[in-house]
CSV table of C-alpha atoms and ligand atoms in Angstrom, one decimal:
chain,number,residue,atom,x,y,z
A,1,MET,CA,14.9,25.1,0.8
A,2,ILE,CA,13.0,26.2,-2.5
A,3,SER,CA,15.0,27.9,-5.0
A,4,SER,CA,14.5,30.5,-7.4
A,5,VAL,CA,14.4,29.9,-10.9
A,6,THR,CA,15.8,32.2,-14.2
A,7,ASN,CA,17.1,35.8,-13.2
A,8,PRO,CA,14.2,36.8,-11.6
A,9,LEU,CA,14.7,40.6,-11.1
A,10,SER,CA,15.6,41.1,-14.5
A,11,SER,CA,13.7,44.6,-15.3
A,12,ASP,CA,13.4,44.4,-19.2
A,13,SER,CA,11.1,41.7,-18.9
A,14,GLU,CA,7.3,42.1,-18.9
A,15,TYR,CA,5.0,39.1,-17.6
A,16,ASP,CA,1.3,38.4,-18.3
A,17,VAL,CA,0.9,37.9,-14.6
A,18,ILE,CA,2.6,38.6,-11.3
A,19,VAL,CA,1.7,36.7,-8.5
A,20,ALA,CA,2.3,38.1,-5.1
A,21,GLY,CA,2.3,34.9,-2.5
A,22,ALA,CA,2.5,30.9,-3.1
A,23,GLY,CA,-0.3,29.5,-1.0
A,24,PRO,CA,-2.5,27.0,-2.7
A,25,GLY,CA,-3.9,29.7,-4.3
A,26,GLY,CA,-1.3,31.4,-5.9
A,27,LEU,CA,0.3,28.2,-7.0
A,28,THR,CA,-2.4,26.7,-8.6
A,29,LEU,CA,-3.2,29.7,-10.6
A,30,SER,CA,0.3,29.9,-11.6
A,31,CYS,CA,0.7,26.2,-12.3
A,32,PHE,CA,-3.1,26.7,-14.8
A,33,LEU,CA,-1.4,29.9,-16.6
A,34,SER,CA,1.9,28.6,-17.4
A,35,MET,CA,0.6,25.3,-18.9
A,36,ARG,CA,-1.3,27.7,-21.4
A,37,GLY,CA,2.1,29.2,-22.1
A,38,PHE,CA,1.2,32.6,-20.2
A,39,ARG,CA,4.7,34.3,-18.5
A,40,VAL,CA,4.3,34.4,-14.4
A,41,PHE,CA,6.5,36.0,-11.9
A,42,LEU,CA,5.9,34.5,-8.5
A,43,VAL,CA,7.1,36.2,-5.3
A,44,ASP,CA,6.5,34.8,-1.9
A,45,PRO,CA,8.9,35.8,1.3
A,46,ARG,CA,9.1,32.2,2.2
A,47,GLU,CA,12.4,30.4,1.7
A,48,SER,CA,11.4,26.9,2.4
A,49,LEU,CA,8.2,25.0,2.7
A,50,ALA,CA,7.8,23.3,6.1
A,51,PRO,CA,5.3,21.5,8.5
A,52,LEU,CA,3.1,23.6,10.2
A,53,GLY,CA,2.3,21.5,13.1
A,54,ARG,CA,-1.1,20.3,11.8
A,55,GLY,CA,-2.7,18.8,8.4
A,56,GLU,CA,-5.5,20.1,6.3
A,57,LEU,CA,-8.3,18.1,4.4
A,58,ILE,CA,-8.0,18.4,0.6
A,59,GLN,CA,-11.5,18.0,-0.7
A,60,PRO,CA,-13.3,16.5,-3.6
A,61,LEU,CA,-13.1,20.2,-5.1
A,62,GLY,CA,-9.3,20.2,-4.4
A,63,LEU,CA,-8.7,16.5,-5.7
A,64,ARG,CA,-10.3,17.4,-9.1
A,65,ILE,CA,-8.1,20.7,-9.8
A,66,LEU,CA,-5.1,18.8,-8.9
A,67,GLU,CA,-5.9,16.1,-11.1
A,68,GLU,CA,-6.6,18.4,-13.9
A,69,LEU,CA,-2.9,19.8,-12.7
A,70,GLY,CA,-2.2,16.4,-13.3
A,71,LEU,CA,-0.6,16.4,-9.8
A,72,LEU,CA,-2.9,13.9,-7.9
A,73,ASP,CA,-0.9,10.7,-8.4
A,74,ALA,CA,2.4,12.2,-7.3
A,75,LEU,CA,0.7,13.9,-4.4
A,76,LEU,CA,-0.8,11.0,-3.5
A,77,SER,CA,3.1,9.4,-3.3
A,78,GLU,CA,3.9,11.3,-0.6
A,79,GLU,CA,2.4,10.4,3.1
A,80,HIS,CA,-1.4,10.6,3.5
A,81,VAL,CA,-4.6,9.6,5.1
A,82,CYS,CA,-7.4,9.2,2.7
A,83,TYR,CA,-11.0,9.7,4.8
A,84,ASP,CA,-14.2,8.5,3.6
A,85,LYS,CA,-15.8,9.4,6.7
A,86,PHE,CA,-16.0,11.7,9.7
A,87,CYS,CA,-16.9,10.7,12.7
A,88,PHE,CA,-18.8,13.1,15.1
A,89,PHE,CA,-19.0,12.7,18.9
A,90,ASP,CA,-20.0,14.1,22.4
A,91,PHE,CA,-17.1,15.3,24.9
A,92,ASN,CA,-17.6,11.8,26.8
A,93,GLY,CA,-16.9,10.2,23.4
A,94,LYS,CA,-20.4,9.1,22.8
A,95,PRO,CA,-21.5,8.7,19.1
A,96,MET,CA,-23.7,11.8,17.0
A,97,MET,CA,-23.5,11.4,13.8
A,98,VAL,CA,-21.1,10.0,10.8
A,99,SER,CA,-20.9,11.5,7.6
A,100,SER,CA,-19.5,9.4,5.0
A,101,TYR,CA,-18.6,10.1,1.6
A,102,ARG,CA,-19.7,7.4,-0.5
A,103,GLY,CA,-22.6,7.3,-2.7
A,104,LYS,CA,-23.1,11.1,-2.7
A,105,GLY,CA,-22.2,11.4,-6.4
A,106,LEU,CA,-19.1,13.2,-5.4
A,107,SER,CA,-15.9,13.5,-7.8
A,108,TYR,CA,-14.4,11.1,-5.4
A,109,GLU,CA,-15.5,9.4,-2.3
A,110,TRP,CA,-13.0,10.7,0.0
A,111,ALA,CA,-10.9,13.4,1.4
A,112,LEU,CA,-6.9,14.0,1.8
A,113,SER,CA,-5.7,14.6,4.8
A,114,ILE,CA,-2.3,15.9,4.7
A,115,GLU,CA,0.5,18.2,5.7
A,116,PRO,CA,-0.3,21.1,3.5
A,117,TYR,CA,3.4,21.7,2.4
A,118,LEU,CA,3.5,18.4,0.6
A,119,GLN,CA,1.3,19.7,-2.0
A,120,ASP,CA,2.7,23.6,-2.2
A,121,ARG,CA,6.1,21.7,-2.6
A,122,LEU,CA,4.8,19.4,-5.3
A,123,MET,CA,3.3,23.0,-7.0
A,124,TRP,CA,6.6,24.5,-6.7
A,125,ARG,CA,7.9,21.8,-8.5
A,126,MET,CA,5.8,21.7,-11.5
A,127,LEU,CA,6.5,25.8,-11.3
A,128,GLU,CA,10.5,25.5,-11.1
A,129,ASN,CA,10.0,23.1,-14.0
A,130,SER,CA,8.5,25.8,-16.4
A,131,PRO,CA,9.4,27.4,-19.2
A,132,PHE,CA,7.0,30.6,-18.4
A,133,VAL,CA,7.6,31.1,-15.0
A,134,THR,CA,10.1,33.1,-12.6
A,135,LEU,CA,10.1,32.4,-9.2
A,136,LEU,CA,11.4,34.2,-6.5
A,137,PRO,CA,11.3,33.2,-2.9
A,138,GLY,CA,13.0,35.3,-0.1
A,139,GLY,CA,10.6,38.2,-1.9
A,140,ARG,CA,7.5,40.1,-1.1
A,141,TYR,CA,5.3,42.4,-2.7
A,142,VAL,CA,5.3,46.2,-1.2
A,143,ALA,CA,3.6,48.4,-3.6
A,144,HIS,CA,1.9,48.9,-7.2
A,145,GLU,CA,1.1,51.1,-9.9
A,146,SER,CA,-1.5,51.1,-12.7
A,147,ARG,CA,-0.1,51.8,-16.2
A,148,GLU,CA,-2.4,52.6,-19.5
A,149,ASN,CA,-1.9,49.2,-20.5
A,150,GLY,CA,0.0,47.1,-17.9
A,151,ILE,CA,1.2,47.4,-13.9
A,152,ASP,CA,4.4,48.3,-12.2
A,153,VAL,CA,4.7,46.7,-9.2
A,154,MET,CA,7.4,46.9,-6.5
A,155,ILE,CA,9.2,43.7,-5.1
A,156,GLU,CA,11.2,43.8,-2.1
A,157,SER,CA,14.2,41.0,-1.6
A,158,ARG,CA,17.6,40.6,-0.8
A,159,GLU,CA,19.1,42.6,-3.7
A,160,GLY,CA,16.8,45.0,-2.6
A,161,LEU,CA,13.6,46.9,-4.4
A,162,LYS,CA,13.1,46.6,-7.6
A,163,THR,CA,9.9,47.4,-10.0
A,164,ILE,CA,8.5,44.6,-12.5
A,165,ARG,CA,6.0,44.9,-15.1
A,166,GLY,CA,3.1,43.0,-16.1
A,167,LYS,CA,-0.2,43.1,-17.1
A,168,VAL,CA,-2.2,41.8,-13.9
A,169,LEU,CA,-1.4,41.8,-10.3
A,170,VAL,CA,-2.9,39.0,-8.5
A,171,GLY,CA,-2.1,39.3,-4.2
A,172,ASP,CA,-2.5,35.4,-2.6
A,173,ASP,CA,-1.0,37.0,0.1
A,174,GLY,CA,-3.0,35.6,3.0
A,175,ARG,CA,-5.2,36.8,5.3
A,176,ASP,CA,-3.0,39.7,6.3
A,177,SER,CA,-2.5,40.7,2.9
A,178,ARG,CA,-0.3,43.8,1.7
A,179,LEU,CA,-1.9,43.9,-1.7
A,180,ARG,CA,-5.6,44.1,-0.3
A,181,LYS,CA,-4.6,47.0,1.8
A,182,ASN,CA,-3.1,48.9,-0.8
A,183,LEU,CA,-6.0,48.8,-2.5
A,184,SER,CA,-8.5,49.6,0.5
A,185,LEU,CA,-11.0,47.0,-0.9
A,186,PRO,CA,-14.2,47.8,1.1
A,187,GLY,CA,-15.7,45.3,3.1
A,188,SER,CA,-14.8,43.7,6.8
A,189,VAL,CA,-11.6,41.7,8.2
A,190,LYS,CA,-12.3,40.6,11.9
A,191,GLU,CA,-11.1,37.8,14.1
A,192,TYR,CA,-13.5,35.0,15.4
A,193,ALA,CA,-13.8,35.0,18.7
A,194,ASP,CA,-12.4,31.3,19.6
A,195,SER,CA,-8.7,30.4,18.3
A,196,TYR,CA,-7.1,26.9,18.4
A,197,VAL,CA,-4.2,24.8,19.4
A,198,SER,CA,-2.6,22.4,17.6
A,199,TRP,CA,0.1,19.8,17.7
A,200,SER,CA,1.3,17.0,15.5
A,201,PHE,CA,2.7,13.8,16.6
A,202,ASP,CA,4.2,9.8,15.7
A,203,LEU,CA,2.1,7.8,17.3
A,204,PRO,CA,4.4,5.9,20.1
A,205,ASP,CA,5.2,2.2,18.9
A,206,GLY,CA,3.2,0.3,21.7
A,207,VAL,CA,0.2,2.0,20.4
A,208,SER,CA,-1.9,-0.1,18.4
A,209,PRO,CA,-3.8,2.0,15.5
A,210,ASP,CA,-7.0,-0.8,16.9
A,211,SER,CA,-7.2,1.0,19.9
A,212,ALA,CA,-9.4,4.1,20.9
A,213,ALA,CA,-6.6,6.3,21.4
A,214,GLY,CA,-4.3,4.6,18.1
A,215,ASP,CA,-7.3,4.8,15.8
A,216,PRO,CA,-6.8,6.7,12.4
A,217,ALA,CA,-10.1,8.0,11.8
A,218,ALA,CA,-11.5,11.4,11.7
A,219,ARG,CA,-12.9,12.5,14.7
A,220,TYR,CA,-14.5,15.6,16.2
A,221,TYR,CA,-15.5,15.7,19.9
A,222,LEU,CA,-17.6,18.4,20.8
A,223,GLY,CA,-18.4,19.5,24.6
A,224,PRO,CA,-20.0,22.6,26.1
A,225,GLY,CA,-17.4,25.5,25.1
A,226,GLU,CA,-15.0,22.7,24.2
A,227,ILE,CA,-14.2,20.8,20.8
A,228,PHE,CA,-11.1,18.5,20.2
A,229,PHE,CA,-10.5,17.2,16.8
A,230,LEU,CA,-7.8,14.4,16.3
A,231,PHE,CA,-7.2,13.5,12.3
A,232,SER,CA,-3.9,11.1,11.1
A,233,THR,CA,-1.7,12.5,7.9
A,234,ALA,CA,-0.4,9.5,8.0
A,235,PRO,CA,-1.1,5.9,9.0
A,236,ARG,CA,1.0,6.0,12.2
A,237,LYS,CA,1.2,10.4,12.2
A,238,ARG,CA,-1.7,12.4,13.9
A,239,PHE,CA,-2.3,16.2,14.8
A,240,PHE,CA,-5.2,17.7,17.3
A,241,LEU,CA,-6.7,21.1,17.2
A,242,TYR,CA,-8.5,22.0,20.5
A,243,MET,CA,-10.9,25.0,20.9
A,244,LEU,CA,-9.4,28.4,23.0
A,245,LYS,CA,-13.3,29.3,23.9
A,246,ASP,CA,-12.8,33.3,23.8
A,247,ARG,CA,-9.2,32.7,23.0
A,248,LYS,CA,-8.4,32.3,26.8
A,249,PHE,CA,-4.8,31.3,26.2
A,250,ASP,CA,-3.6,32.4,29.5
A,251,GLU,CA,-6.3,30.6,31.7
A,252,PHE,CA,-5.7,27.5,29.1
A,253,ILE,CA,-2.1,27.4,30.3
A,254,SER,CA,-2.5,28.4,34.0
A,255,ARG,CA,-5.0,25.0,34.0
A,256,GLY,CA,-2.1,23.3,32.9
A,257,ASP,CA,-1.1,20.2,31.1
A,258,VAL,CA,-2.7,17.6,33.6
A,259,ASP,CA,-5.9,19.2,33.4
A,260,PHE,CA,-5.6,19.4,29.5
A,261,LEU,CA,-4.8,15.7,29.4
A,262,ALA,CA,-7.9,14.8,31.2
A,263,ARG,CA,-9.6,16.7,29.3
A,264,ILE,CA,-9.2,14.6,26.0
A,265,SER,CA,-9.1,11.2,28.1
A,266,GLN,CA,-12.8,12.5,28.5
A,267,CYS,CA,-13.3,11.9,25.0
A,268,ILE,CA,-11.1,8.8,24.6
A,269,PRO,CA,-9.8,6.9,27.2
A,270,GLY,CA,-6.2,6.8,27.2
A,271,MET,CA,-5.6,9.6,24.6
A,272,GLY,CA,-3.7,11.8,27.3
A,273,ASP,CA,-1.3,9.0,28.3
A,274,VAL,CA,-0.6,8.3,24.3
A,275,LEU,CA,0.3,12.1,24.1
A,276,VAL,CA,2.5,12.0,27.4
A,277,GLU,CA,4.4,9.1,25.6
A,278,ALA,CA,4.7,10.6,22.2
A,279,GLY,CA,6.2,13.9,23.9
A,280,PHE,CA,3.8,16.2,24.3
A,281,PRO,CA,5.6,19.5,25.1
A,282,GLY,CA,2.8,21.2,27.4
A,283,VAL,CA,0.1,23.3,26.9
A,284,SER,CA,2.6,26.6,26.9
A,285,ALA,CA,4.2,25.1,23.9
A,286,LEU,CA,1.2,24.6,21.3
A,287,LYS,CA,0.9,26.8,18.6
A,288,GLU,CA,-2.0,29.0,18.7
A,289,TRP,CA,-4.6,29.4,15.4
A,290,VAL,CA,-6.2,32.7,15.8
A,291,ILE,CA,-8.5,32.9,12.9
A,292,GLN,CA,-9.4,36.1,10.7
A,293,LYS,CA,-13.0,36.4,8.9
A,294,VAL,CA,-12.1,38.6,5.8
A,295,ASP,CA,-15.5,39.1,3.6
A,296,LEU,CA,-15.0,41.7,0.7
A,297,LYS,CA,-17.7,43.6,-1.3
A,298,HIS,CA,-15.0,43.8,-4.2
A,299,TRP,CA,-11.6,42.2,-4.6
A,300,VAL,CA,-10.5,43.8,-7.6
A,301,LYS,CA,-9.2,47.3,-8.5
A,302,ASP,CA,-7.9,48.1,-11.9
A,303,ARG,CA,-5.6,45.7,-12.5
A,304,ALA,CA,-5.1,44.0,-9.7
A,305,VAL,CA,-7.1,41.5,-7.8
A,306,VAL,CA,-6.8,39.4,-4.3
A,307,ILE,CA,-7.5,36.0,-3.8
A,308,GLY,CA,-7.6,33.0,-1.3
A,309,ASP,CA,-7.4,34.2,2.5
A,310,ALA,CA,-6.8,37.7,1.4
A,311,ALA,CA,-9.8,37.7,0.0
A,312,HIS,CA,-12.2,35.1,1.8
A,313,ALA,CA,-10.4,33.8,4.9
A,314,THR,CA,-12.8,32.1,7.1
A,315,ASN,CA,-13.2,29.5,9.7
A,316,PRO,CA,-11.7,26.2,9.7
A,317,HIS,CA,-14.8,24.4,10.6
A,318,VAL,CA,-15.8,24.6,6.7
A,319,ALA,CA,-12.9,22.7,5.8
A,320,GLN,CA,-12.7,24.9,2.6
A,321,GLY,CA,-10.0,27.5,2.9
A,322,ARG,CA,-7.1,25.7,0.9
A,323,ASN,CA,-9.8,24.3,-1.5
A,324,GLN,CA,-11.3,27.5,-2.2
A,325,ALA,CA,-8.2,29.6,-2.6
A,326,MET,CA,-7.3,26.5,-5.4
A,327,GLU,CA,-10.8,27.1,-6.8
A,328,ASP,CA,-10.0,31.1,-7.4
A,329,GLY,CA,-6.7,30.3,-8.8
A,330,ARG,CA,-8.7,27.8,-11.4
A,331,LEU,CA,-11.6,30.2,-12.3
A,332,LEU,CA,-9.0,33.5,-12.0
A,333,SER,CA,-6.8,31.5,-15.3
A,334,VAL,CA,-10.0,30.6,-16.9
A,335,HIS,CA,-10.7,34.4,-16.9
A,336,LEU,CA,-7.3,35.5,-17.7
A,337,GLU,CA,-7.1,33.3,-20.9
A,338,ALA,CA,-10.2,34.9,-22.1
A,339,ALA,CA,-9.0,38.7,-21.4
A,340,PHE,CA,-5.6,37.8,-23.2
A,341,SER,CA,-6.7,35.8,-25.7
A,342,GLY,CA,-9.9,36.9,-27.0
A,343,SER,CA,-10.4,40.2,-28.9
A,344,THR,CA,-14.2,40.4,-27.7
A,345,THR,CA,-13.9,40.5,-24.1
A,346,SER,CA,-11.8,43.2,-21.9
A,347,LEU,CA,-9.4,42.5,-18.7
A,348,ALA,CA,-11.7,44.5,-16.8
A,349,GLU,CA,-14.8,42.6,-17.9
A,350,GLU,CA,-13.4,39.2,-17.3
A,351,LEU,CA,-12.2,40.2,-13.9
A,352,ARG,CA,-15.2,41.3,-12.8
A,353,ARG,CA,-17.0,38.2,-13.8
A,354,PHE,CA,-14.4,36.2,-12.1
A,355,GLU,CA,-15.0,38.2,-9.0
A,356,THR,CA,-19.0,38.2,-9.3
A,357,ILE,CA,-19.3,34.5,-9.7
A,358,ARG,CA,-16.7,33.8,-6.6
A,359,ILE,CA,-18.0,36.9,-4.0
A,360,GLU,CA,-21.3,34.5,-4.5
A,361,ARG,CA,-20.1,31.3,-3.8
A,362,THR,CA,-17.4,32.4,-0.5
A,363,GLU,CA,-20.5,34.5,0.9
A,364,CYS,CA,-22.6,31.5,1.7
A,365,LEU,CA,-19.1,29.8,2.9
A,366,HIS,CA,-18.9,32.8,5.2
A,367,HIS,CA,-22.8,32.4,6.1
A,368,LEU,CA,-22.4,28.3,6.8
A,369,ALA,CA,-18.8,29.2,8.8
A,370,ASP,CA,-20.6,31.9,10.9
A,371,GLU,CA,-23.4,29.3,11.7
A,372,MET,CA,-20.9,26.3,12.6
A,373,CYS,CA,-19.1,28.3,14.9
A,374,LEU,CA,-22.7,29.4,16.5
A,375,VAL,CA,-23.8,25.7,17.3
A,376,TRP,CA,-20.2,24.0,17.4
A,377,ASN,CA,-18.1,26.4,19.7
A,378,SER,CA,-21.4,27.0,21.8
A,379,ASP,CA,-21.1,26.7,25.7
A,380,ASN,CA,-24.9,27.4,26.0
A,381,PRO,CA,-26.4,24.2,27.8
A,382,LEU,CA,-29.5,25.0,25.7
A,383,ILE,CA,-28.4,24.9,22.3
A,384,VAL,CA,-25.6,22.1,23.4
A,385,TRP,CA,-28.5,19.8,23.8
A,386,GLY,CA,-30.0,20.9,20.9
A,387,ARG,CA,-27.3,20.7,19.1
A,388,GLU,CA,-26.9,17.0,20.1
A,389,ARG,CA,-30.6,16.2,18.9
A,390,VAL,CA,-29.7,17.5,15.8
A,391,PHE,CA,-26.6,15.5,14.7
A,392,ARG,CA,-28.1,12.4,16.2
A,393,GLY,CA,-31.1,13.3,13.9
A,394,ILE,CA,-29.2,14.3,10.8
A,395,SER,CA,-27.2,10.7,11.0
A,396,LYS,CA,-30.8,9.2,10.7
A,397,THR,CA,-31.8,11.3,7.6
A,398,PRO,CA,-29.7,10.5,4.7
A,399,SER,CA,-31.3,13.6,2.2
A,400,MET,CA,-29.7,15.5,5.2
A,401,ASN,CA,-26.3,13.8,5.4
A,402,ARG,CA,-26.2,14.1,1.6
A,403,LYS,CA,-26.9,18.1,1.7
A,404,ILE,CA,-24.1,18.2,4.3
A,405,VAL,CA,-21.3,16.1,2.7
A,406,ARG,CA,-22.0,17.8,-0.8
A,407,THR,CA,-21.3,21.2,0.7
A,408,ILE,CA,-18.1,20.3,2.5
A,409,SER,CA,-16.9,18.5,-0.5
A,410,GLY,CA,-16.8,21.9,-2.3
A,411,GLU,CA,-18.2,20.6,-5.3
A,412,ASP,CA,-21.5,22.1,-4.5
A,413,PHE,CA,-24.0,24.3,-1.6
A,414,LEU,CA,-26.8,22.8,-0.8
A,415,PRO,CA,-27.7,24.3,2.9
A,416,LEU,CA,-30.3,23.0,5.5
A,417,SER,CA,-33.0,24.3,5.5
A,418,LEU,CA,-35.1,25.5,8.4
A,419,LEU,CA,-37.6,22.3,7.8
A,420,ASP,CA,-34.7,20.5,7.7
A,421,ARG,CA,-32.8,21.3,11.2
A,422,ALA,CA,-36.6,21.1,12.7
A,423,ARG,CA,-36.8,17.3,11.4
A,424,ALA,CA,-33.5,16.8,12.3
A,425,PHE,CA,-34.2,17.7,16.0
A,426,LEU,CA,-37.3,16.1,16.1
A,427,LYS,CA,-35.7,12.9,15.1
A,428,GLY,CA,-33.1,12.8,17.3
A,429,LEU,CA,-35.3,14.0,20.3
A,430,PHE,CA,-37.0,11.2,19.7
A,431,ALA,CA,-34.1,9.2,19.3
A,432,SER,CA,-33.3,10.7,23.0
A,433,ILE,CA,-36.6,9.6,24.6
A,434,CYS,CA,-36.2,6.0,23.4
A,435,LEU,CA,-32.5,5.5,25.1
A,436,VAL,CA,-34.3,6.7,28.3
A,437,ILE,CA,-37.2,4.8,28.0
A,438,ILE,CA,-35.0,1.4,26.8
A,439,LEU,CA,-31.8,1.9,28.4
A,440,GLY,CA,-32.5,4.9,31.2
A,441,ASP,CA,-29.8,7.0,29.6
A,442,TRP,CA,-30.4,10.0,30.2
A,443,THR,CA,-27.5,11.6,28.5
B,1,FAD,C1,-6.6,25.6,11.9
B,1,FAD,C2,-6.6,26.2,10.9
B,1,FAD,C3,-7.0,24.5,10.1
B,1,FAD,C4,-7.3,24.4,9.0
B,1,FAD,N1,-7.7,23.1,8.2
B,1,FAD,C5,-7.9,23.6,6.9
B,1,FAD,C6,-8.4,22.7,6.0
B,1,FAD,O1,-8.7,21.4,6.6
B,1,FAD,N2,-8.9,22.4,4.6
B,1,FAD,C7,-8.5,23.3,3.6
B,1,FAD,O2,-8.8,23.7,2.8
B,1,FAD,N3,-8.4,24.8,4.5
B,1,FAD,C8,-8.2,24.7,5.9
B,1,FAD,N4,-7.4,25.9,6.5
B,1,FAD,C9,-7.3,27.1,5.5
B,1,FAD,C10,-6.3,27.2,4.9
B,1,FAD,O3,-5.0,26.7,6.0
B,1,FAD,C11,-6.1,28.5,4.1
B,1,FAD,O4,-7.3,28.5,3.6
B,1,FAD,C12,-5.4,28.7,2.7
B,1,FAD,O5,-3.9,28.4,3.3
B,1,FAD,C13,-5.4,29.8,2.6
B,1,FAD,O6,-4.3,29.9,1.0
B,1,FAD,P1,-3.9,31.1,0.5
B,1,FAD,O7,-3.9,30.5,-1.5
B,1,FAD,O8,-5.0,32.2,0.1
B,1,FAD,O9,-2.9,31.6,0.8
B,1,FAD,P2,-1.9,31.3,2.3
B,1,FAD,O10,-1.7,29.8,3.0
B,1,FAD,O11,-2.6,32.5,3.1
B,1,FAD,O12,-0.5,31.9,1.9
B,1,FAD,C14,-0.3,33.2,1.5
B,1,FAD,C15,1.1,33.2,0.9
B,1,FAD,O13,1.9,34.6,1.0
B,1,FAD,C16,2.8,35.1,1.4
B,1,FAD,N5,2.9,36.2,1.4
B,1,FAD,C17,2.4,37.2,2.4
B,1,FAD,N6,3.1,38.5,2.5
B,1,FAD,C18,3.0,38.5,1.2
B,1,FAD,C19,4.0,39.6,0.6
B,1,FAD,N7,3.6,40.8,0.5
B,1,FAD,N8,4.2,39.5,-1.0
B,1,FAD,C20,4.0,37.6,-1.5
B,1,FAD,N9,3.6,37.3,-0.6
B,1,FAD,C21,3.5,37.3,0.5
B,1,FAD,C22,3.1,34.0,2.2
B,1,FAD,O14,4.2,33.6,2.7
B,1,FAD,C23,2.1,32.6,1.9
B,1,FAD,O15,3.2,32.2,1.6
B,1,FAD,C24,-6.9,25.7,7.8
B,1,FAD,C25,-6.6,27.1,8.5
B,1,FAD,C26,-6.3,26.9,9.7
B,1,FAD,C27,-5.8,28.1,10.3
């Protein structure tokens, strides 16, 4: 359970910022604002912060933000795994590429793999200890009305409906954002064609981390219309994501457990048996993640602004959603501070500046995510064949590897050019031809 702090619904208080949603974006924003002494009201329907059945990657961008908040060391004392490289294989377990964070000039040469609720809980606790923050778990934003010098926000909780007054309303209320709907912000919200199922489990006692199935490495297996990701969130805790092409969940279930376990054993010999020993609940019990793409032309209207997935939800291939939501929170706190304390700049101006900077970056990430989905998720034999050559080519080209890693770290955005791709393809093709000539390997 997470607890509320101070009498949250006393109507005489006026807050600097009312935050709807305690996702990583809203939490980050509230932490920064409270550190600077601004009064924050944070409301979220969640009554407790619990495991999701999968982990998430906190990239160097997110690690830097946690460090700025003084929370990184505390997070590192929770169960986690640090990854300095990510390994890509084809669906027969044959290596295609290794992306290493080493020597790329990043703030951190690793990404953290962790159960996301551990980060949220840590931030919530920081806010519980702040005299500037009022927390209301078990409540939700319903509606709002802008006034001349502020905003009235209607909150629903066990105690009924109440209006809270503030200067600004920030919606970090997720991909189905109510605030976004109420503001009628222009742009598009749609679902990606493919979804993912996940399961997290403890590695059975008898399975060694030195074995193929027990290895804690971060691994992606890409096949024609099939993807299996296997990561660790602790030395003996694993989770996987498996793509459902065209969201055919019923077909996936009808193919049954035996088929699924055999498929993943094709990637990693013995993996199916390990899952069974770990208590695999069966394919029908797996949680399905339907992914949305939120692509807005504006995030701001009057005194209200959306951030995080509410503003720019994207595909998890770029492993950026949490990190970018945190960056929204960090940057918005800077602009709000300027608006609240400066006489030279207005709130409207600062919100517009924030929006312009962040839309530019998140649009780039949307393009990258779309391209990754097109290439990674494809079942087209020609694309799959070309993709495998490009992956192998990139592996042999340090400058391209650097661009990819710096982009995925969230600290930079360096997309591959057409020339890069052509070079990678030719290098990969050459490597394949050598394999055919020397080893007679046609795969
Ligand atoms: C399968 C999968 C894997 C992923 N892997 C990664 C990864 O490795 N790295 C990464 O960076 N990202 C990853 N993501 C993305 C990441 O989970 C999200 O981008 C991130 O959680 C978004 O954060 P947010 O701040 O927008 O808030 P959200 O996490 O979307 O939370 C929104 C909050 O708003 C609350 N809320 C809802 N309605 C209301 C209301 N009316 N009033 C008040 N509060 C409300 C909800 O209870 C919730 O707490 C992954 C996503 C998926 C689906």
